[in-house]
PDB file of C-alpha atoms in Angstrom:
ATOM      1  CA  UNK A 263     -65.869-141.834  60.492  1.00  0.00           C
ATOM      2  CA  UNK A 264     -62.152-141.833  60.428  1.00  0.00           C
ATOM      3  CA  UNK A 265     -60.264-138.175  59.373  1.00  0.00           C
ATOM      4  CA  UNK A 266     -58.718-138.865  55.374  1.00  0.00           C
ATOM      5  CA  UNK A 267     -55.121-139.684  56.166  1.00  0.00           C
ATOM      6  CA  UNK A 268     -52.882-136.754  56.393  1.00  0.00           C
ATOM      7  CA  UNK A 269     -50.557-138.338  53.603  1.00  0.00           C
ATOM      8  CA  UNK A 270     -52.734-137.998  50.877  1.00  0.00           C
ATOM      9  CA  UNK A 271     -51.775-140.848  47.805  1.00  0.00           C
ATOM     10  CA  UNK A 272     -50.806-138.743  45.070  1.00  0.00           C
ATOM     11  CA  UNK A 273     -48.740-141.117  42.985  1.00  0.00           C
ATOM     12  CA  UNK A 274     -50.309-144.147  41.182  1.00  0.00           C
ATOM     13  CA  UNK A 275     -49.575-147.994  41.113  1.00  0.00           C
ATOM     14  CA  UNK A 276     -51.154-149.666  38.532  1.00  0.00           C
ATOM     15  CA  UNK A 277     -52.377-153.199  38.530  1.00  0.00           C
ATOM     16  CA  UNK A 278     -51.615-155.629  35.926  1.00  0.00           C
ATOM     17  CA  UNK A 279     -55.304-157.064  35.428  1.00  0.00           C
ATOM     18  CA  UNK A 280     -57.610-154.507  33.949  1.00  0.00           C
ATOM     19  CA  UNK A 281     -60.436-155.642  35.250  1.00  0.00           C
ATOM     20  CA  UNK A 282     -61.472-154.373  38.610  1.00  0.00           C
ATOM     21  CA  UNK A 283     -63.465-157.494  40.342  1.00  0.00           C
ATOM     22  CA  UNK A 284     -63.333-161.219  38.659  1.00  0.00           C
ATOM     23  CA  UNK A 285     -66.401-162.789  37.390  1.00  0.00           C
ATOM     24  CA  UNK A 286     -68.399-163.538  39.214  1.00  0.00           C
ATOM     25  CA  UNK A 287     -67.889-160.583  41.850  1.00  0.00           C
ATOM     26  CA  UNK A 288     -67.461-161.227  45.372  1.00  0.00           C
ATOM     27  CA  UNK A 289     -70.568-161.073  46.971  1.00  0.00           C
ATOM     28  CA  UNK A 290     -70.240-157.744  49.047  1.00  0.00           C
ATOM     29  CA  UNK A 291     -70.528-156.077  45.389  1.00  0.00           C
ATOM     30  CA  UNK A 292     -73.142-158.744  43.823  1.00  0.00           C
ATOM     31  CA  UNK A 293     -76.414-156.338  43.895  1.00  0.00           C
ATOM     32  CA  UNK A 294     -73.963-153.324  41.932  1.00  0.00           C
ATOM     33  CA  UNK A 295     -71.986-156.131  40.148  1.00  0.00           C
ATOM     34  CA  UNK A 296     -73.779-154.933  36.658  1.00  0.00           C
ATOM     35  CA  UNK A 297     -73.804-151.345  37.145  1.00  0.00           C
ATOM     36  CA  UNK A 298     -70.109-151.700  38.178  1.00  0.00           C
ATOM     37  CA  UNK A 299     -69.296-153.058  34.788  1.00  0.00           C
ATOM     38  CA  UNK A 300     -71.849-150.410  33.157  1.00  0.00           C
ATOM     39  CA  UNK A 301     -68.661-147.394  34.807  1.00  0.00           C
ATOM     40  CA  UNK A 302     -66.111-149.047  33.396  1.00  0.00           C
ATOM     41  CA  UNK A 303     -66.871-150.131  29.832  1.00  0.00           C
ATOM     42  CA  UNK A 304     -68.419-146.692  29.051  1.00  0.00           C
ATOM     43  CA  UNK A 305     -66.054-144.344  30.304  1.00  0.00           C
ATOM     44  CA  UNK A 306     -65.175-142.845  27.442  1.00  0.00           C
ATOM     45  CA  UNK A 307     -68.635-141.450  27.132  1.00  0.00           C
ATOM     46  CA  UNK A 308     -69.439-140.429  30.224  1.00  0.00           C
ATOM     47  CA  UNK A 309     -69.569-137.027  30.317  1.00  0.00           C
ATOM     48  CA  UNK A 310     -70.798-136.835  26.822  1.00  0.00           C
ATOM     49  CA  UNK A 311     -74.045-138.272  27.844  1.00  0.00           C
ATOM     50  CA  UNK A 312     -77.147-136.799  29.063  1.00  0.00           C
ATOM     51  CA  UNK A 313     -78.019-136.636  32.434  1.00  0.00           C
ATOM     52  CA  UNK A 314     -80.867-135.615  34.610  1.00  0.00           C
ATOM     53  CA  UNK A 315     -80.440-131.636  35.468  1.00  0.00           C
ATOM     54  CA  UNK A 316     -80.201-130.136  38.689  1.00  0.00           C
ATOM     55  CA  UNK A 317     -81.407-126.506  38.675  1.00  0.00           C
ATOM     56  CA  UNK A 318     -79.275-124.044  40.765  1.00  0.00           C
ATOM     57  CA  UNK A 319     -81.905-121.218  41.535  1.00  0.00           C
ATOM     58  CA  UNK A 320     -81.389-117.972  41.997  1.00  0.00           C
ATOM     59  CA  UNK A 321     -83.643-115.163  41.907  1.00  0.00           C
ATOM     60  CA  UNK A 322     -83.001-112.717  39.082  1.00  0.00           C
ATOM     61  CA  UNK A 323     -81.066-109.743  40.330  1.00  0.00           C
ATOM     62  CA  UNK A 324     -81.930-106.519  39.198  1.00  0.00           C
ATOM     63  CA  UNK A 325     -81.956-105.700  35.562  1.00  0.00           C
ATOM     64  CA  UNK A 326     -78.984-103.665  34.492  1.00  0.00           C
ATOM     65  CA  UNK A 327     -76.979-105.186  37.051  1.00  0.00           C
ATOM     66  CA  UNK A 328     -73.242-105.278  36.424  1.00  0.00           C
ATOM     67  CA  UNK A 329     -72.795-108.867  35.314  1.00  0.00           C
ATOM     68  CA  UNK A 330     -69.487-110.394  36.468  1.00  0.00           C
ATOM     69  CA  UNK A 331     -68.001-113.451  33.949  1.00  0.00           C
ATOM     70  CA  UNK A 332     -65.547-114.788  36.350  1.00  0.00           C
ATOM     71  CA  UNK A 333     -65.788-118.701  36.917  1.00  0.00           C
ATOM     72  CA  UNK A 334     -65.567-120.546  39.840  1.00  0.00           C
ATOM     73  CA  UNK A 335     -61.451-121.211  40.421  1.00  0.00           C
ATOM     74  CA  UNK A 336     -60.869-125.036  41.737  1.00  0.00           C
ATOM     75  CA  UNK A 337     -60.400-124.434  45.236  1.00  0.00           C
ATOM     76  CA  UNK A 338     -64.050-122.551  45.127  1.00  0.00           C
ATOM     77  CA  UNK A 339     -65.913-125.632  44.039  1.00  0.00           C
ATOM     78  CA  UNK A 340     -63.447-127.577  46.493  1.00  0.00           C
ATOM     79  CA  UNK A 341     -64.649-125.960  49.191  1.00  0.00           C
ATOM     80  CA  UNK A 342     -68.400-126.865  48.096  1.00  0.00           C
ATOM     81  CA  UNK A 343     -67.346-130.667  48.638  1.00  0.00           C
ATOM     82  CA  UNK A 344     -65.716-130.357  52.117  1.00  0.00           C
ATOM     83  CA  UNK A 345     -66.135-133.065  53.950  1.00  0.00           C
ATOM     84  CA  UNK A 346     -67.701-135.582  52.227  1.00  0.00           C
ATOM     85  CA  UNK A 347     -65.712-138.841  52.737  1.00  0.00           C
ATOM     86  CA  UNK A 348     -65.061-141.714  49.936  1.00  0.00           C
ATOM     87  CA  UNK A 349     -63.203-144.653  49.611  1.00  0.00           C
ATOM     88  CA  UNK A 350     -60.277-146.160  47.713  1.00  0.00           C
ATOM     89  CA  UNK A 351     -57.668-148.307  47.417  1.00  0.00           C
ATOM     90  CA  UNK A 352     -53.786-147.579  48.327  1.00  0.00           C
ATOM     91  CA  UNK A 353     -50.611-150.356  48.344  1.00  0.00           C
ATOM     92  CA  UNK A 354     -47.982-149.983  51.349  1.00  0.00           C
ATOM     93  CA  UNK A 355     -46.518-146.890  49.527  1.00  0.00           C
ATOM     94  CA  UNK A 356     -49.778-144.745  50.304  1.00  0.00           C
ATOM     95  CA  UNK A 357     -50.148-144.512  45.928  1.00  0.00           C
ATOM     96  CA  UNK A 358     -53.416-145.280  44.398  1.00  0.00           C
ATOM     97  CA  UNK A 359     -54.409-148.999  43.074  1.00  0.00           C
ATOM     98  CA  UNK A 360     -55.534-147.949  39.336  1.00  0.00           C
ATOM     99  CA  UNK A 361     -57.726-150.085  37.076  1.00  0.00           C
ATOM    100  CA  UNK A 362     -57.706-149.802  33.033  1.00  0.00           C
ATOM    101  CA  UNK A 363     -60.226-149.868  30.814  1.00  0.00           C
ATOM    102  CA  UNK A 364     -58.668-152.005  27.429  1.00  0.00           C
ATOM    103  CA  UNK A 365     -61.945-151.359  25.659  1.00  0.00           C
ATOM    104  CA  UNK A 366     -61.516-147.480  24.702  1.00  0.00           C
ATOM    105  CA  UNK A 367     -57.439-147.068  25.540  1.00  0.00           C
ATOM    106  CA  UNK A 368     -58.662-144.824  28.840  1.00  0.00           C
ATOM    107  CA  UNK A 369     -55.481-144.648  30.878  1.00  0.00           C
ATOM    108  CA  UNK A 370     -55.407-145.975  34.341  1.00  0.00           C
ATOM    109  CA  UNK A 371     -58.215-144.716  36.691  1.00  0.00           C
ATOM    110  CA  UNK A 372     -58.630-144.326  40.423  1.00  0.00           C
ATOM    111  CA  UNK A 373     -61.377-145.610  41.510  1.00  0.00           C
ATOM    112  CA  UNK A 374     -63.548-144.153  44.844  1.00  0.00           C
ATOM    113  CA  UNK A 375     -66.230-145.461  46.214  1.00  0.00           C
ATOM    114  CA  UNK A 376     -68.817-144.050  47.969  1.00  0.00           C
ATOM    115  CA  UNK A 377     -69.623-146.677  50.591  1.00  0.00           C
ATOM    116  CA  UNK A 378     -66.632-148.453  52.234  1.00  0.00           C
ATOM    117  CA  UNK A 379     -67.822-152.408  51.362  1.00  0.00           C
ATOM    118  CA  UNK A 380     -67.614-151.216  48.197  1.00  0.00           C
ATOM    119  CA  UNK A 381     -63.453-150.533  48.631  1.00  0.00           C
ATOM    120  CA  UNK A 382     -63.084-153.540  51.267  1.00  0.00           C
ATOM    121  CA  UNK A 383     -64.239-155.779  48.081  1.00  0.00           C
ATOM    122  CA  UNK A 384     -61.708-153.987  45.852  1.00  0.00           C
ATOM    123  CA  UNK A 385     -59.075-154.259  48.235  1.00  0.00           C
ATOM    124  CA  UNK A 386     -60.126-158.227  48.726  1.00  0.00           C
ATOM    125  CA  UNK A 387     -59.551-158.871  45.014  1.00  0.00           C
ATOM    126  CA  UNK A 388     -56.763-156.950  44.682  1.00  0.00           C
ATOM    127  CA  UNK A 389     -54.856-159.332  47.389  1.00  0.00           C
ATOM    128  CA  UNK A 390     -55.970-162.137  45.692  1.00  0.00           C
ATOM    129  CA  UNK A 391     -55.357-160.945  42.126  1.00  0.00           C
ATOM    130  CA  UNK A 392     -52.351-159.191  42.477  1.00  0.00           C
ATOM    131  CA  UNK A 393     -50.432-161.012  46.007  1.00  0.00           C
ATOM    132  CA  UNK A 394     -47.505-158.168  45.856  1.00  0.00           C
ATOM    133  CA  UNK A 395     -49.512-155.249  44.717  1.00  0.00           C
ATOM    134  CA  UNK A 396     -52.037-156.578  48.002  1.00  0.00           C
ATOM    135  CA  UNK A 397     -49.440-157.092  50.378  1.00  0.00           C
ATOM    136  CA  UNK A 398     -49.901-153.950  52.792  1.00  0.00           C
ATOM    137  CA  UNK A 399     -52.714-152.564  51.120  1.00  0.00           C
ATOM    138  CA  UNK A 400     -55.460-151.176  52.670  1.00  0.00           C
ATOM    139  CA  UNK A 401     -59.028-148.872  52.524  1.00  0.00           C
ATOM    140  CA  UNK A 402     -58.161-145.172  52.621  1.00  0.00           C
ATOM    141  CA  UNK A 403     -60.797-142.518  52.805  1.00  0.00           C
ATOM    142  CA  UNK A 404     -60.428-139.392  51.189  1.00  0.00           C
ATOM    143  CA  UNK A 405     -62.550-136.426  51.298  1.00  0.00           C
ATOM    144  CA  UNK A 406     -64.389-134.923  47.935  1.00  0.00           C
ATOM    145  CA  UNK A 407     -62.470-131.794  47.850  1.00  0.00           C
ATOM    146  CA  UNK A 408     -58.885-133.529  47.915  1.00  0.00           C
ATOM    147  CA  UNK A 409     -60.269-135.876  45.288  1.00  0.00           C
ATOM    148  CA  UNK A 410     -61.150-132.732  43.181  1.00  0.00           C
ATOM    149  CA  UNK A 411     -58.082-130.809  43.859  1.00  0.00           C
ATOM    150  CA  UNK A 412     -55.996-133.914  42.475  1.00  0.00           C
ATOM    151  CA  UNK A 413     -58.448-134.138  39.551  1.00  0.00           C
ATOM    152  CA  UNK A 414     -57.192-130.581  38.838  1.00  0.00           C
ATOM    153  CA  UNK A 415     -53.799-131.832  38.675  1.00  0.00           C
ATOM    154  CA  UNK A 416     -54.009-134.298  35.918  1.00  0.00           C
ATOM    155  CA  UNK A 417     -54.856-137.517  38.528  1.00  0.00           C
ATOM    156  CA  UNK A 418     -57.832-139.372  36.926  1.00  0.00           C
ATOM    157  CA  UNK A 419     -60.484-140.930  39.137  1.00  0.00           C
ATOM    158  CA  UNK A 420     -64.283-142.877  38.607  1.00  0.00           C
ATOM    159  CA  UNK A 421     -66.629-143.208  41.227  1.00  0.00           C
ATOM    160  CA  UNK A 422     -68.426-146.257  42.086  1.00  0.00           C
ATOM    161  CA  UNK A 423     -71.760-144.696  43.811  1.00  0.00           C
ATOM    162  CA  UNK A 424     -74.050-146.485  46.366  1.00  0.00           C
ATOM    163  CA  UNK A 425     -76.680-148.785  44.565  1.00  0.00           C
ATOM    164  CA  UNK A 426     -79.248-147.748  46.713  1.00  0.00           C
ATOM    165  CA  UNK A 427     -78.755-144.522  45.693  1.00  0.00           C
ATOM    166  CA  UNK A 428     -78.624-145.342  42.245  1.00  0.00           C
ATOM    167  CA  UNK A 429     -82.234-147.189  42.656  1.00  0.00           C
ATOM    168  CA  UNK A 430     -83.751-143.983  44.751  1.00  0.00           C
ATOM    169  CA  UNK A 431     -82.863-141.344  41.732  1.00  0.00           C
ATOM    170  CA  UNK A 432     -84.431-144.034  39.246  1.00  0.00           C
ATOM    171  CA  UNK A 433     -87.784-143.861  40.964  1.00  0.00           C
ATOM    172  CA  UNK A 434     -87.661-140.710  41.302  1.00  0.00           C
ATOM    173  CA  UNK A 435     -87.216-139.594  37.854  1.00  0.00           C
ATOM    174  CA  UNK A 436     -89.826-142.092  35.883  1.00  0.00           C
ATOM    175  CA  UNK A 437     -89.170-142.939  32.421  1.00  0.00           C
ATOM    176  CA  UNK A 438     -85.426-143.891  33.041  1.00  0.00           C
ATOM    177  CA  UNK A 439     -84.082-147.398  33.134  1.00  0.00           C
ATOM    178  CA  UNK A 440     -80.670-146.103  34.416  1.00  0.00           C
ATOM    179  CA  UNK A 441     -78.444-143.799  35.332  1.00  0.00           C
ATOM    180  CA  UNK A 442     -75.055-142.076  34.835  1.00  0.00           C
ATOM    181  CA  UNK A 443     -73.053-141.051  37.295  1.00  0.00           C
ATOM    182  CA  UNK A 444     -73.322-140.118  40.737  1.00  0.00           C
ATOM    183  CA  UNK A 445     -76.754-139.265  42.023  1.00  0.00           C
ATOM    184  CA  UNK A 446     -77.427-136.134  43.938  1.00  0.00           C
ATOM    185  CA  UNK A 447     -80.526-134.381  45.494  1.00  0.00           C
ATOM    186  CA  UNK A 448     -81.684-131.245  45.761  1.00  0.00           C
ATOM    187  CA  UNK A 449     -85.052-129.272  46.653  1.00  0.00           C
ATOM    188  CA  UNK A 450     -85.610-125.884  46.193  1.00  0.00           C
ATOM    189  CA  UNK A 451     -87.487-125.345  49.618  1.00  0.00           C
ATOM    190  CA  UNK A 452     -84.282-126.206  51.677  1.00  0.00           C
ATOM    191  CA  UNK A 453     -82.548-123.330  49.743  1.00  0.00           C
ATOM    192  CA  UNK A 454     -81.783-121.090  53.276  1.00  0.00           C
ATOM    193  CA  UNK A 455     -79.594-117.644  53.657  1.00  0.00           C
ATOM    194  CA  UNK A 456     -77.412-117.387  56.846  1.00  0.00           C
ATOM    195  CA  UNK A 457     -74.828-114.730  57.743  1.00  0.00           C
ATOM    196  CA  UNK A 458     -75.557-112.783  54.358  1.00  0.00           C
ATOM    197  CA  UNK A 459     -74.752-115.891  52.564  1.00  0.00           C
ATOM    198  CA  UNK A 460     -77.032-118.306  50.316  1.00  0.00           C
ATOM    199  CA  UNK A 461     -76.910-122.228  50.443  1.00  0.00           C
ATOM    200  CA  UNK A 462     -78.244-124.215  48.339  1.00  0.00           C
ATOM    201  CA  UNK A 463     -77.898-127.689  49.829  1.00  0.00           C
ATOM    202  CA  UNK A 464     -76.874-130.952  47.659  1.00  0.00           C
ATOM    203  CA  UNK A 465     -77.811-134.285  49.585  1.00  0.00           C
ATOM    204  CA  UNK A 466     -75.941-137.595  48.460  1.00  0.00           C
ATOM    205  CA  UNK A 467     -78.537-139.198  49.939  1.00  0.00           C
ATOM    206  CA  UNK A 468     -82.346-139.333  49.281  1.00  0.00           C
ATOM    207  CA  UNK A 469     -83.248-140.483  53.061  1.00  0.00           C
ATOM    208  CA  UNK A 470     -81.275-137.054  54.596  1.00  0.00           C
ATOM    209  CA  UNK A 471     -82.958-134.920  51.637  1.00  0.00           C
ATOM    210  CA  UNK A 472     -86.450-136.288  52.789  1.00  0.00           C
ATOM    211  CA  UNK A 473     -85.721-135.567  56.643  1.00  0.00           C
ATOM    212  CA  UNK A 474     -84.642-132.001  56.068  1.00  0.00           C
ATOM    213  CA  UNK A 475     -87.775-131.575  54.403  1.00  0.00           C
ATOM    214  CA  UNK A 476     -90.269-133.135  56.682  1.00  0.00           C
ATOM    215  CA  UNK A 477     -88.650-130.696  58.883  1.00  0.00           C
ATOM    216  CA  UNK A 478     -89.139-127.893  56.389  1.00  0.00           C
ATOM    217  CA  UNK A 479     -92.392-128.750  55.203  1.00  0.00           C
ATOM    218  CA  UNK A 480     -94.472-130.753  58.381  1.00  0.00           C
ATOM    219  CA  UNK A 481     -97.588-131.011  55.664  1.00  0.00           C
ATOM    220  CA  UNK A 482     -95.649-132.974  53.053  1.00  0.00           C
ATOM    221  CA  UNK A 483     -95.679-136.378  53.221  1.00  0.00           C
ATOM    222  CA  UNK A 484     -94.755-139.803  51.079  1.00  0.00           C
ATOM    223  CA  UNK A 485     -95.301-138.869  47.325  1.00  0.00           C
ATOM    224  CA  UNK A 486     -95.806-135.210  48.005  1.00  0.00           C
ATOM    225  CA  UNK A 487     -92.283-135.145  50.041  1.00  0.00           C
ATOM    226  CA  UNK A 488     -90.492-136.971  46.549  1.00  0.00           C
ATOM    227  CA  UNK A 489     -92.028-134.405  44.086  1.00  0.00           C
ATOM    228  CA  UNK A 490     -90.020-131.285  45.783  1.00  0.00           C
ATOM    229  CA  UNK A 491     -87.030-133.310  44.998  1.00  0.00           C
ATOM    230  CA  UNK A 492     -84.657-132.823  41.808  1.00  0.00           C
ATOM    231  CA  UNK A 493     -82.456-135.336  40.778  1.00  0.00           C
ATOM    232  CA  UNK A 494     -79.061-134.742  39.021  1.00  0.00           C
ATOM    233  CA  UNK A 495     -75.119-136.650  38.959  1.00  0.00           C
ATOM    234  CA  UNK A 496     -72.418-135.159  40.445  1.00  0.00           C
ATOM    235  CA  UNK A 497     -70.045-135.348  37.894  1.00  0.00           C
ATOM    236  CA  UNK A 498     -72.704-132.717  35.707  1.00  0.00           C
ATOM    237  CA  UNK A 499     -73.256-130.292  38.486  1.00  0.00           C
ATOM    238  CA  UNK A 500     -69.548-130.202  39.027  1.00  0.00           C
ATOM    239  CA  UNK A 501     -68.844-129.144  35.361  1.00  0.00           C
ATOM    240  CA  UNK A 502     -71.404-126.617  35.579  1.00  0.00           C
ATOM    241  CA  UNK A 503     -70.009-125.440  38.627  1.00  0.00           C
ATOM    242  CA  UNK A 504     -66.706-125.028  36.592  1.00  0.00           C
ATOM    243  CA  UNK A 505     -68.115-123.468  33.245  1.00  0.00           C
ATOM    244  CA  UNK A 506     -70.513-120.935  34.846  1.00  0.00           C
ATOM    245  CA  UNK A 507     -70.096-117.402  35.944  1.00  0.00           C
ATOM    246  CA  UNK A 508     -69.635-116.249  39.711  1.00  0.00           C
ATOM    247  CA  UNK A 509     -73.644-115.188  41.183  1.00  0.00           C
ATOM    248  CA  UNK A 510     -75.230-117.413  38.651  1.00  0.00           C
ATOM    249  CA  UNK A 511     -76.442-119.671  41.058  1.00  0.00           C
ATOM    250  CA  UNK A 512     -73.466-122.730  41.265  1.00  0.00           C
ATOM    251  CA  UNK A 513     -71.717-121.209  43.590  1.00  0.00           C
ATOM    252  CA  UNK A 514     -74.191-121.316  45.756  1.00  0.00           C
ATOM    253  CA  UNK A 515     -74.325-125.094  46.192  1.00  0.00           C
ATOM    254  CA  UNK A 516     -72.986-126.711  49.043  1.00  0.00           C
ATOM    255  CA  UNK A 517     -72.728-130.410  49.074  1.00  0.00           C
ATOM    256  CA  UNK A 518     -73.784-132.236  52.503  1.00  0.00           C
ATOM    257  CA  UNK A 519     -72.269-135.580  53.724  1.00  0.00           C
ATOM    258  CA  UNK A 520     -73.843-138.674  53.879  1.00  0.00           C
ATOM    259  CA  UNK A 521     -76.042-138.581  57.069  1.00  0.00           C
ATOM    260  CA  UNK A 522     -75.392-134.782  58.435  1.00  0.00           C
ATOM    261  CA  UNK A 523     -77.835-131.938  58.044  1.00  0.00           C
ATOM    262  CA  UNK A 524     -77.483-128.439  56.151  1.00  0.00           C
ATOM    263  CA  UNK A 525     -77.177-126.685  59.396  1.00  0.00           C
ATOM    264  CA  UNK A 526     -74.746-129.598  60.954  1.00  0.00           C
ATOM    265  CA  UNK A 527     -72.572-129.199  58.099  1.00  0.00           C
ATOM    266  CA  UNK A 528     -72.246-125.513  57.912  1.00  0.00           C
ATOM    267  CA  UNK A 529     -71.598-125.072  61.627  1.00  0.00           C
ATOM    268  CA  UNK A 530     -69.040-128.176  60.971  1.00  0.00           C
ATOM    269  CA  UNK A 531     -66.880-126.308  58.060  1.00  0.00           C
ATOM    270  CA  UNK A 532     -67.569-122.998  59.766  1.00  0.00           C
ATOM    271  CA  UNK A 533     -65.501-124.083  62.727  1.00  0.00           C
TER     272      UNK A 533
END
């Protein structure tokens, strides 16, 4: 995996045509074609909408402890993201490609994509939807922290997440038909403490949640392996990152890439 350029694209280009892939959609994105257009004609809503919960345990502490109300700054739930590469869209100026959505009046989004087919078909259509705009634009990967400290500063993005993904949380949480945002998985047994510190490990990806806890646990197996894991979207354990106190519990989440392990990762933004 390529390092995020070192010129991050911080202004925005718009295109013209608010719709982000024609009809029908090129074939790379056929499987996620109607979930695509599920993202963009309900943004408005988005975050008003229920989602599955993931739990951030912590032990009580002991009763009469001080409690202290200070949230988690930006660059604190930043750092929980390091690493973690996406995908989007830039023209020959390094700014972002933006789409629109005309239906609600939402102003021009970036959008990221978790798997980089998913931004090679973007960038396709957007050379052969918008010949200027394409000329010299390419795939840039960006890293979730950067993405979050530019959401801090007014830039606004959507992410397209991996279907498969998107199919794993929906067996896993019967009952549902779909789901909102990006999933995420967690299990309490891979919770660990190391140098004084407590993690509490996110996975993007139900296949590395599953191998960390065959590890963890050799006696679980098939069904009893997916009933240790919790389900949740990123975009909701973000905000409740942001809205909750220090030593509640957030802060102890740390969000692995796509195909690393908990101790791979730490050792990685230990460095």
């Amino acid at each position: 995996m390529p390092p995020p350029n070192s010129s991050l694209p911080l202004a925005a280009a718009p295109m013209s045509d608010p719709s982000p892939y024609p009809s029908p959609p090129p074939n790379p994105l056929a499987a996620a074609s109607s979930f695509l257009h599920h993202h963009l004609s309900s943004l408005a809503s988005r975050f008003a909408a229920p989602r599955p919960a993931l739990a951030a345990a912590r032990p009580p502490g002991p009763h009469g402890a001080a409690a202290q109300p200070l949230a988690l700054g930006p660059d604190e739930v930043a750092r929980a993201l390091t690493g973690t590469p996406v995908f989007t869209v830039c023209n020959s100026s390094n700014e972002f490609v933006l789409v629109s959505d005309p239906a609600t009046g939402l102003r021009s989004l970036g959008l990221l994509c978790f798997r980089s087919e998913d931004a090679d078909a973007l960038l396709s259509h957007v050379r052969t939807r918008q010949p200027v705009l394409g000329k010299g634009a390419k795939v840039v990967p960006i890293t979730l922290d950067q993405v979050y400290m530019l959401k801090a500063e007014g830039i606004a993005f959507r992410f397209l997440p991996d279907p498969l993904q998107i199919k794993n949380a929906l067996q896993l949480k019967s009952g549902l038909t779909g789901f909102d945002g990006v999933p995420v998985f967690q299990s309490d047994l891979l919770v660990v403490k190391k140098q004084k510190k407590r993690y509490c490990p996110v996975y993007f990806q139900k296949e590395d949640i599953e191998r960390e806890l065959r590890k963890a646990s050799k006696s679980s197996k098939g069904s009893a392996l997916s009933k240790q894991i919790m389900v949740g979207s990123l975009e909701d354990v973000l905000k409740k990152m942001e809205i909750n106190d220090r030593n509640s519990g957030w802060d102890d989440l740390i969000f692995i890439p796509p195909g690393k392990s908990l101790n791979q990762h730490i050792n990685e933004v230990s460095a």
